[in-house]
GROMACS .gro file of C-alpha atoms in nm:
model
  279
    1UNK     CA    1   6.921  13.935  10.691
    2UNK     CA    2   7.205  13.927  10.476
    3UNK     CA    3   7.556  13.847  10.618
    4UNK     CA    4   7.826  13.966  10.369
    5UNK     CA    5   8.158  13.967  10.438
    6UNK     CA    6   8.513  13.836  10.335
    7UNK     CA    7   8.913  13.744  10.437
    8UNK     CA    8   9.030  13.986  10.653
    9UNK     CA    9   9.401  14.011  10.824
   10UNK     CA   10   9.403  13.886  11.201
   11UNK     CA   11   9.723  14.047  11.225
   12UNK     CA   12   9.517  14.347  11.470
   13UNK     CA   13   9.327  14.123  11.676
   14UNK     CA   14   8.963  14.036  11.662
   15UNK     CA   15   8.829  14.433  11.736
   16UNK     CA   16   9.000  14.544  11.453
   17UNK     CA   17   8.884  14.288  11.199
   18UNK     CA   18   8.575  14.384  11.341
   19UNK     CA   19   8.605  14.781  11.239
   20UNK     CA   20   8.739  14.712  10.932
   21UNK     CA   21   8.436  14.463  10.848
   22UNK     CA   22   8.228  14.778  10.938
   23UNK     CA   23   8.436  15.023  10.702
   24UNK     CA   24   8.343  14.808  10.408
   25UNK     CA   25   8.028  14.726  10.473
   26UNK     CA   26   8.074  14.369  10.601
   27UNK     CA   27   7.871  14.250  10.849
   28UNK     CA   28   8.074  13.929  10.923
   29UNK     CA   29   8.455  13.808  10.784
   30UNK     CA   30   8.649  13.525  10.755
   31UNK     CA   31   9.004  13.498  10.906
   32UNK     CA   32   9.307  13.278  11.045
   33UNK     CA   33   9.354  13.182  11.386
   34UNK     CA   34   9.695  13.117  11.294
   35UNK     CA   35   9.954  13.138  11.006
   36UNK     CA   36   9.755  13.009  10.676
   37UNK     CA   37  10.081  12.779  10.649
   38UNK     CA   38  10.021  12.620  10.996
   39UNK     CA   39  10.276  12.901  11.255
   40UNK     CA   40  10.189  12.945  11.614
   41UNK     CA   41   9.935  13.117  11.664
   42UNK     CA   42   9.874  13.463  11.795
   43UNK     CA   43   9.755  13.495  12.184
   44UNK     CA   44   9.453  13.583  12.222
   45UNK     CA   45   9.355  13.855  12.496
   46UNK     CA   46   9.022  13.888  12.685
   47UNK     CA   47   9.037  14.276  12.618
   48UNK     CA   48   9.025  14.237  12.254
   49UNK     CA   49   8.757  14.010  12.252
   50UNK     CA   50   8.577  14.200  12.463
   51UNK     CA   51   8.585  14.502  12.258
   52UNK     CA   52   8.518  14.288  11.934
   53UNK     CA   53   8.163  14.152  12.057
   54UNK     CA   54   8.071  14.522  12.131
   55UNK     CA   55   8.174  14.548  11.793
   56UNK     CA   56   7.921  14.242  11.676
   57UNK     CA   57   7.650  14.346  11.900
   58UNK     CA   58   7.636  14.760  11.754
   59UNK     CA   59   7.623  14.635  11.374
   60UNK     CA   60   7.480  14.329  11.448
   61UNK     CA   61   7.697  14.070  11.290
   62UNK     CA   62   7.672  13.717  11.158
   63UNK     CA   63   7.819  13.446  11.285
   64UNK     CA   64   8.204  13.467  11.169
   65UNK     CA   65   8.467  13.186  11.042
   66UNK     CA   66   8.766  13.081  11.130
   67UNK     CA   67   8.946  12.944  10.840
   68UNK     CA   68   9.171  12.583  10.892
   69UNK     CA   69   9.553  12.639  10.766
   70UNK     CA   70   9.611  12.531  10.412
   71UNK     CA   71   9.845  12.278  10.552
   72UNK     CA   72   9.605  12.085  10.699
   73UNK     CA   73   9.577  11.779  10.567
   74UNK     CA   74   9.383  11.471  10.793
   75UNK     CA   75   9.421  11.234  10.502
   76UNK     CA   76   9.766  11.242  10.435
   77UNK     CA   77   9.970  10.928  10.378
   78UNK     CA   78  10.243  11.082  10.574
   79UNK     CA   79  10.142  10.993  10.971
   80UNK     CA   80  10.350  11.287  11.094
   81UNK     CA   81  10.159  11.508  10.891
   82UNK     CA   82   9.811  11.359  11.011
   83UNK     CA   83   9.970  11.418  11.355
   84UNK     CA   84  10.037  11.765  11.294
   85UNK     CA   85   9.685  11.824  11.140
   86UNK     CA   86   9.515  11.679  11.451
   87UNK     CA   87   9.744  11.930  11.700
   88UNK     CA   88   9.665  12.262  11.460
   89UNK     CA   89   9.330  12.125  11.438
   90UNK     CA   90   9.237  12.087  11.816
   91UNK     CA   91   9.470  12.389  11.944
   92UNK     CA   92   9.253  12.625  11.690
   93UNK     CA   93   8.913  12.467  11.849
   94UNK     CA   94   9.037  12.515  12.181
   95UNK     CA   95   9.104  12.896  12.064
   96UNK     CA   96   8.744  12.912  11.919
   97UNK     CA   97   8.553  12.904  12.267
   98UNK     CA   98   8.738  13.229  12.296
   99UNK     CA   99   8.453  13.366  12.063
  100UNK     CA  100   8.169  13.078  12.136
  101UNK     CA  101   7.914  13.044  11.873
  102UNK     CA  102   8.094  13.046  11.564
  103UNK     CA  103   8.286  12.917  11.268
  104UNK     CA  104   8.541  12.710  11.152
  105UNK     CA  105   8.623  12.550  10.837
  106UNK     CA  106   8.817  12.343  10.739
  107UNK     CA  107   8.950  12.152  10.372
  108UNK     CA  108   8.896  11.747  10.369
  109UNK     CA  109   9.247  11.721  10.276
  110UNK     CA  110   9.386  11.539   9.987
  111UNK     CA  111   9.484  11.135   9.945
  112UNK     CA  112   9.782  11.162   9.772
  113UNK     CA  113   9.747  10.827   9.609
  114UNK     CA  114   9.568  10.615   9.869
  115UNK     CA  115   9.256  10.623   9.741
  116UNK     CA  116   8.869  10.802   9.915
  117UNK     CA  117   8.829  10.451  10.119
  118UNK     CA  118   9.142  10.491  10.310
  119UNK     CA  119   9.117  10.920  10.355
  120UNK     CA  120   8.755  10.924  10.457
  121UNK     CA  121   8.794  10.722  10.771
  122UNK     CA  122   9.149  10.908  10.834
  123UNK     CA  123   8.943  11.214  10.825
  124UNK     CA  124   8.688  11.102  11.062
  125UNK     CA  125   8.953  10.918  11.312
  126UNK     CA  126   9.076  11.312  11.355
  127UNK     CA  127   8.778  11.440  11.369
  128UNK     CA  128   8.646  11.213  11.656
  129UNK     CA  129   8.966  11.294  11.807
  130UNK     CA  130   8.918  11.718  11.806
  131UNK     CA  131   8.546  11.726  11.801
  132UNK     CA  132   8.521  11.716  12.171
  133UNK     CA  133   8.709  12.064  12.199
  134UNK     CA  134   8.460  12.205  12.017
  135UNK     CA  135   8.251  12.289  12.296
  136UNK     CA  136   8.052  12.602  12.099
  137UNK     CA  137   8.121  12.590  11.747
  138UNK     CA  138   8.033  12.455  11.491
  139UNK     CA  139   8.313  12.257  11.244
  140UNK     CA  140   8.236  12.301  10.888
  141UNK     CA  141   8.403  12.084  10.546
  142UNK     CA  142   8.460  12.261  10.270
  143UNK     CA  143   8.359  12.175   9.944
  144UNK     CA  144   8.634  12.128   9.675
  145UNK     CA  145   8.692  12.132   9.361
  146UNK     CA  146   8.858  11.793   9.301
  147UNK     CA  147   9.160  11.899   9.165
  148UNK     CA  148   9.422  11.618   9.216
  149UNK     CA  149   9.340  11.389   9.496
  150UNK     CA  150   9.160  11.652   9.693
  151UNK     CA  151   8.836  11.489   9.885
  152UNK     CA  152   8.473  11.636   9.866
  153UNK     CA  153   8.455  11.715   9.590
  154UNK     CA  154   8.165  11.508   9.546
  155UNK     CA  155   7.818  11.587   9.805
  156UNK     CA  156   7.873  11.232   9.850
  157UNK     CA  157   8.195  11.204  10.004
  158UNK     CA  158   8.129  11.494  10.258
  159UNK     CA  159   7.811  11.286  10.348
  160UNK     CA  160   7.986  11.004  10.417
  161UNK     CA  161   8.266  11.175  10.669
  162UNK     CA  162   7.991  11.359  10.846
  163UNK     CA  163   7.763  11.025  10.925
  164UNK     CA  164   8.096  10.802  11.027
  165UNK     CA  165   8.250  11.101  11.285
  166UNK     CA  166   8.085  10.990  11.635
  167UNK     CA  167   7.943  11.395  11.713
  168UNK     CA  168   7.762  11.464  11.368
  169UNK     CA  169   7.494  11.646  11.495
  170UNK     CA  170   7.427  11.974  11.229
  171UNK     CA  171   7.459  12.219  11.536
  172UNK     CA  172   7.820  12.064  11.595
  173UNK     CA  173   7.906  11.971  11.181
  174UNK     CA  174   7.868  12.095  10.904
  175UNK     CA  175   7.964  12.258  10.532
  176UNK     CA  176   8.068  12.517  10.394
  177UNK     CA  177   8.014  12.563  10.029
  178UNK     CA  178   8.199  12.721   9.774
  179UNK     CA  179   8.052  12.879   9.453
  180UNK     CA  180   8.408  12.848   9.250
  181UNK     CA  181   8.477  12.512   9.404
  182UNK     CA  182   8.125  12.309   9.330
  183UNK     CA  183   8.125  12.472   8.989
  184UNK     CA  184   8.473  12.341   8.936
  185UNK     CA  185   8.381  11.973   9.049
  186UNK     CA  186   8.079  11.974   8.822
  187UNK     CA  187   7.788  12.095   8.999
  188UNK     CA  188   7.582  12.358   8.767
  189UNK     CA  189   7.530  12.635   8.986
  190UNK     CA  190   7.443  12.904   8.689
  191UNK     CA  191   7.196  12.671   8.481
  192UNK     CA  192   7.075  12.434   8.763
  193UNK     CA  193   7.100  12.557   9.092
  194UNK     CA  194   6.763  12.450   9.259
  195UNK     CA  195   6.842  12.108   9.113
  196UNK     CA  196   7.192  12.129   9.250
  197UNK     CA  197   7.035  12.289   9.608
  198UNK     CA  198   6.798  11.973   9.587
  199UNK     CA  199   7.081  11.746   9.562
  200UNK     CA  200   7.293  11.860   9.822
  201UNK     CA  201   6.988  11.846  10.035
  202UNK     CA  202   6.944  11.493   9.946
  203UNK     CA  203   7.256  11.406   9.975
  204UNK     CA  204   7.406  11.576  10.294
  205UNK     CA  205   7.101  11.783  10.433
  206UNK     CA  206   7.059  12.150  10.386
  207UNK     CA  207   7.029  12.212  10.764
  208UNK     CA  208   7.417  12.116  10.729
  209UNK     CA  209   7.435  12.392  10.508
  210UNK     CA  210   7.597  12.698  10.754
  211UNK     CA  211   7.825  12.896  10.527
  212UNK     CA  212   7.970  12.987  10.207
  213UNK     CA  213   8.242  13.071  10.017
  214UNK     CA  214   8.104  13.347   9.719
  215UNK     CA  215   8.362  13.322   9.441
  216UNK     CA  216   8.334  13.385   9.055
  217UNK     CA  217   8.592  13.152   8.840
  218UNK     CA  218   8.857  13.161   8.619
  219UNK     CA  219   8.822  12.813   8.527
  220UNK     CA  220   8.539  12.691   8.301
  221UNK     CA  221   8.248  12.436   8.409
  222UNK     CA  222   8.347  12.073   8.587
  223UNK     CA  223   8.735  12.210   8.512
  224UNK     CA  224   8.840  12.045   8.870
  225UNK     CA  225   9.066  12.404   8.871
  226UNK     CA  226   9.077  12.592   9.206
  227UNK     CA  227   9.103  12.940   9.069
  228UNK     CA  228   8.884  13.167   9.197
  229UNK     CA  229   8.777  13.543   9.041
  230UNK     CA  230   8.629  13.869   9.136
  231UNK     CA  231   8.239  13.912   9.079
  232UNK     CA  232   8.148  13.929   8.760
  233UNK     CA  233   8.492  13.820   8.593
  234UNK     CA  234   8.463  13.466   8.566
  235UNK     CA  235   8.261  13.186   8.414
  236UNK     CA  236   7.985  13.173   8.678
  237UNK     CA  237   7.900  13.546   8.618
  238UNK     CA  238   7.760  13.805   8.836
  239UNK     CA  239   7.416  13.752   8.792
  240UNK     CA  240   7.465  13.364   8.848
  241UNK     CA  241   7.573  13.473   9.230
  242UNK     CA  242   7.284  13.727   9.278
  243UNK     CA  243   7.062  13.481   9.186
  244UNK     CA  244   7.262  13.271   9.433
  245UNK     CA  245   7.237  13.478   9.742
  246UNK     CA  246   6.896  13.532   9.642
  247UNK     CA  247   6.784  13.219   9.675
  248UNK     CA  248   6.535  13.133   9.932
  249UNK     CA  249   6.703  12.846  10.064
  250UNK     CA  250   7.023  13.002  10.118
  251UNK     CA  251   6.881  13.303  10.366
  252UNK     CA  252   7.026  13.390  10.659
  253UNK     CA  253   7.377  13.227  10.547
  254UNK     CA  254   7.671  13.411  10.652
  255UNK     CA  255   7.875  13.438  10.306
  256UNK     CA  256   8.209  13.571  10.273
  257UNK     CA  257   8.402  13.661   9.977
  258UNK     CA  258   8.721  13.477   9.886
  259UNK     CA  259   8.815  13.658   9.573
  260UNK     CA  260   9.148  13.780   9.463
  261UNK     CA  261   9.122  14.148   9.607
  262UNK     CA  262   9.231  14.414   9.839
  263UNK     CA  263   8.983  14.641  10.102
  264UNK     CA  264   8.862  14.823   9.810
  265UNK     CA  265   8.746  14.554   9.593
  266UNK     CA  266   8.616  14.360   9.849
  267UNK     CA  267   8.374  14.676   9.980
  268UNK     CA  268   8.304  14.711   9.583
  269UNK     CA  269   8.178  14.385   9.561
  270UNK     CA  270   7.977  14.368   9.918
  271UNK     CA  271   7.820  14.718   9.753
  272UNK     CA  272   7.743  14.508   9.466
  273UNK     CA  273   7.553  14.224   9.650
  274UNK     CA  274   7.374  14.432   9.857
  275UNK     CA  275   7.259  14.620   9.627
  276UNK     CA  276   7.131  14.371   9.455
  277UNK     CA  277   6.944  14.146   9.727
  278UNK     CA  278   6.579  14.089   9.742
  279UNK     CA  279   6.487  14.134  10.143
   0.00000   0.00000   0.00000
């Protein structure tokens, strides 16, 4: 089965992300629990939900994901800003058994000067800290593109937060990958991907492997740039991600789109994708 779907508005609730998922052709999306710059968040009402899994169940959907605030940053040398990471962080979980058996992803964060040996054990002192709310879903790091001081860029450095955080079990965490973001940070996704698919299973496991981020780029090869592009418009190239999705190792995946576009596009692209998948 193929799971396509992409960043959709929570503004509605969880039934109509659901429709509008449907409209375009989407069989799962991506969304915020919460302002992307770290608000309150919405409440959440059992009537919506309700009428969202009928949603799920009719056109049966993919697991979806619930996307961290950009402001979230565990490994910041600021402590008040760790603080405030570790609140958004475990109020969101909390939020997630709303909709048990899902999603939610999150960026390592960024150093800002202190170096990977003093972020990666910030990271997993938060995530040993939120991990327990996470009662039915399944926390996923993203994979960067090492622009700045960001962390995980590297297979490496997501390996080593996942074996130091106390629950690292693959049902409980896990990664999300990126198409723009690896390709960015040097990992040859157009020329080399079963080698690069071999790595990460080397590396971190491919049974860690639970969603992904489908993005073209606007930034060469190994640029370390975080600028993503529509299907087709970028250096990775169209047929570079229907080769990915096609992939044997990557069925079943729930993939969502990320790139710079409205409904329209979005459904245009999804079109796209399944139109060109091998069942």
């Amino acid at each position: 089965m193929l799971y396509l779907g992409c960043h959709l508005s929570s503004a509605g609730g969880f039934a109509a992300m659901g429709k509008t998922a449907v409209k375009i052709g989407a069989n799962t999306f991506q969304f915020f629990l919460r302002n992307p710059r770290g608000g309150a968040a919405k409440e959440i009402k059992d009537e919506d939900i309700a009428e969202y899994k009928k949603v799920a169940s009719e056109y049966k959907f993919g697991k979806i994901l619930a996307h961290a605030p950009y402001t979230l940053n565990p490994c910041s040398k600021d402590a008040s800003t760790r603080e405030f990471a570790q609140n958004v962080f475990a109020d969101d979980l909390k939020r997630m058994e709303n909709i048990p058996g899902n999603l939610y992803n999150f960026h390592p964060g960024s150093h800002v000067g202190q170096g990977i040996d003093v972020a990666i054990p910030q990271i997993v002192e938060i995530l040993d800290a939120v991990m327990p709310e996470a009662k039915n879903t399944t926390v996923l790091l993203e994979t960067m593109s090492g622009k700045g001081s960001e962390v995980g860029s590297r297979f490496e450095e997501l390996a080593e937060i996942i074996s130091k955080a106390k629950i690292n079990a693959p049902e409980k965490l896990g990664v999300c990958l990126d198409t723009c973001h690896v390709y960015s940070a040097g990992y040859d996704i157009v020329n080399h991907l079963d080698e690069v698919l071999e790595e990460f299973d080397k590396i971190i496991g491919l049974n860690r492997l639970q969603a992904i981020h489908l993005n073209d780029s606007m930034t060469e090869f190994n640029s370390h740039k975080d600028r993503h592009e529509c299907l087709g418009k970028g250096s990775l190239g169209a047929d570079a991600l229907i080769k990915f999705i096609n992939h044997p190792a990557l069925r079943g995946i729930p993939i969502n789109l990320e790139t710079p576009n409205e409904l329209e596009g979005y459904a245009e692209e999804i079109t796209l994708l399944r139109n060109n998948y091998k069942e």
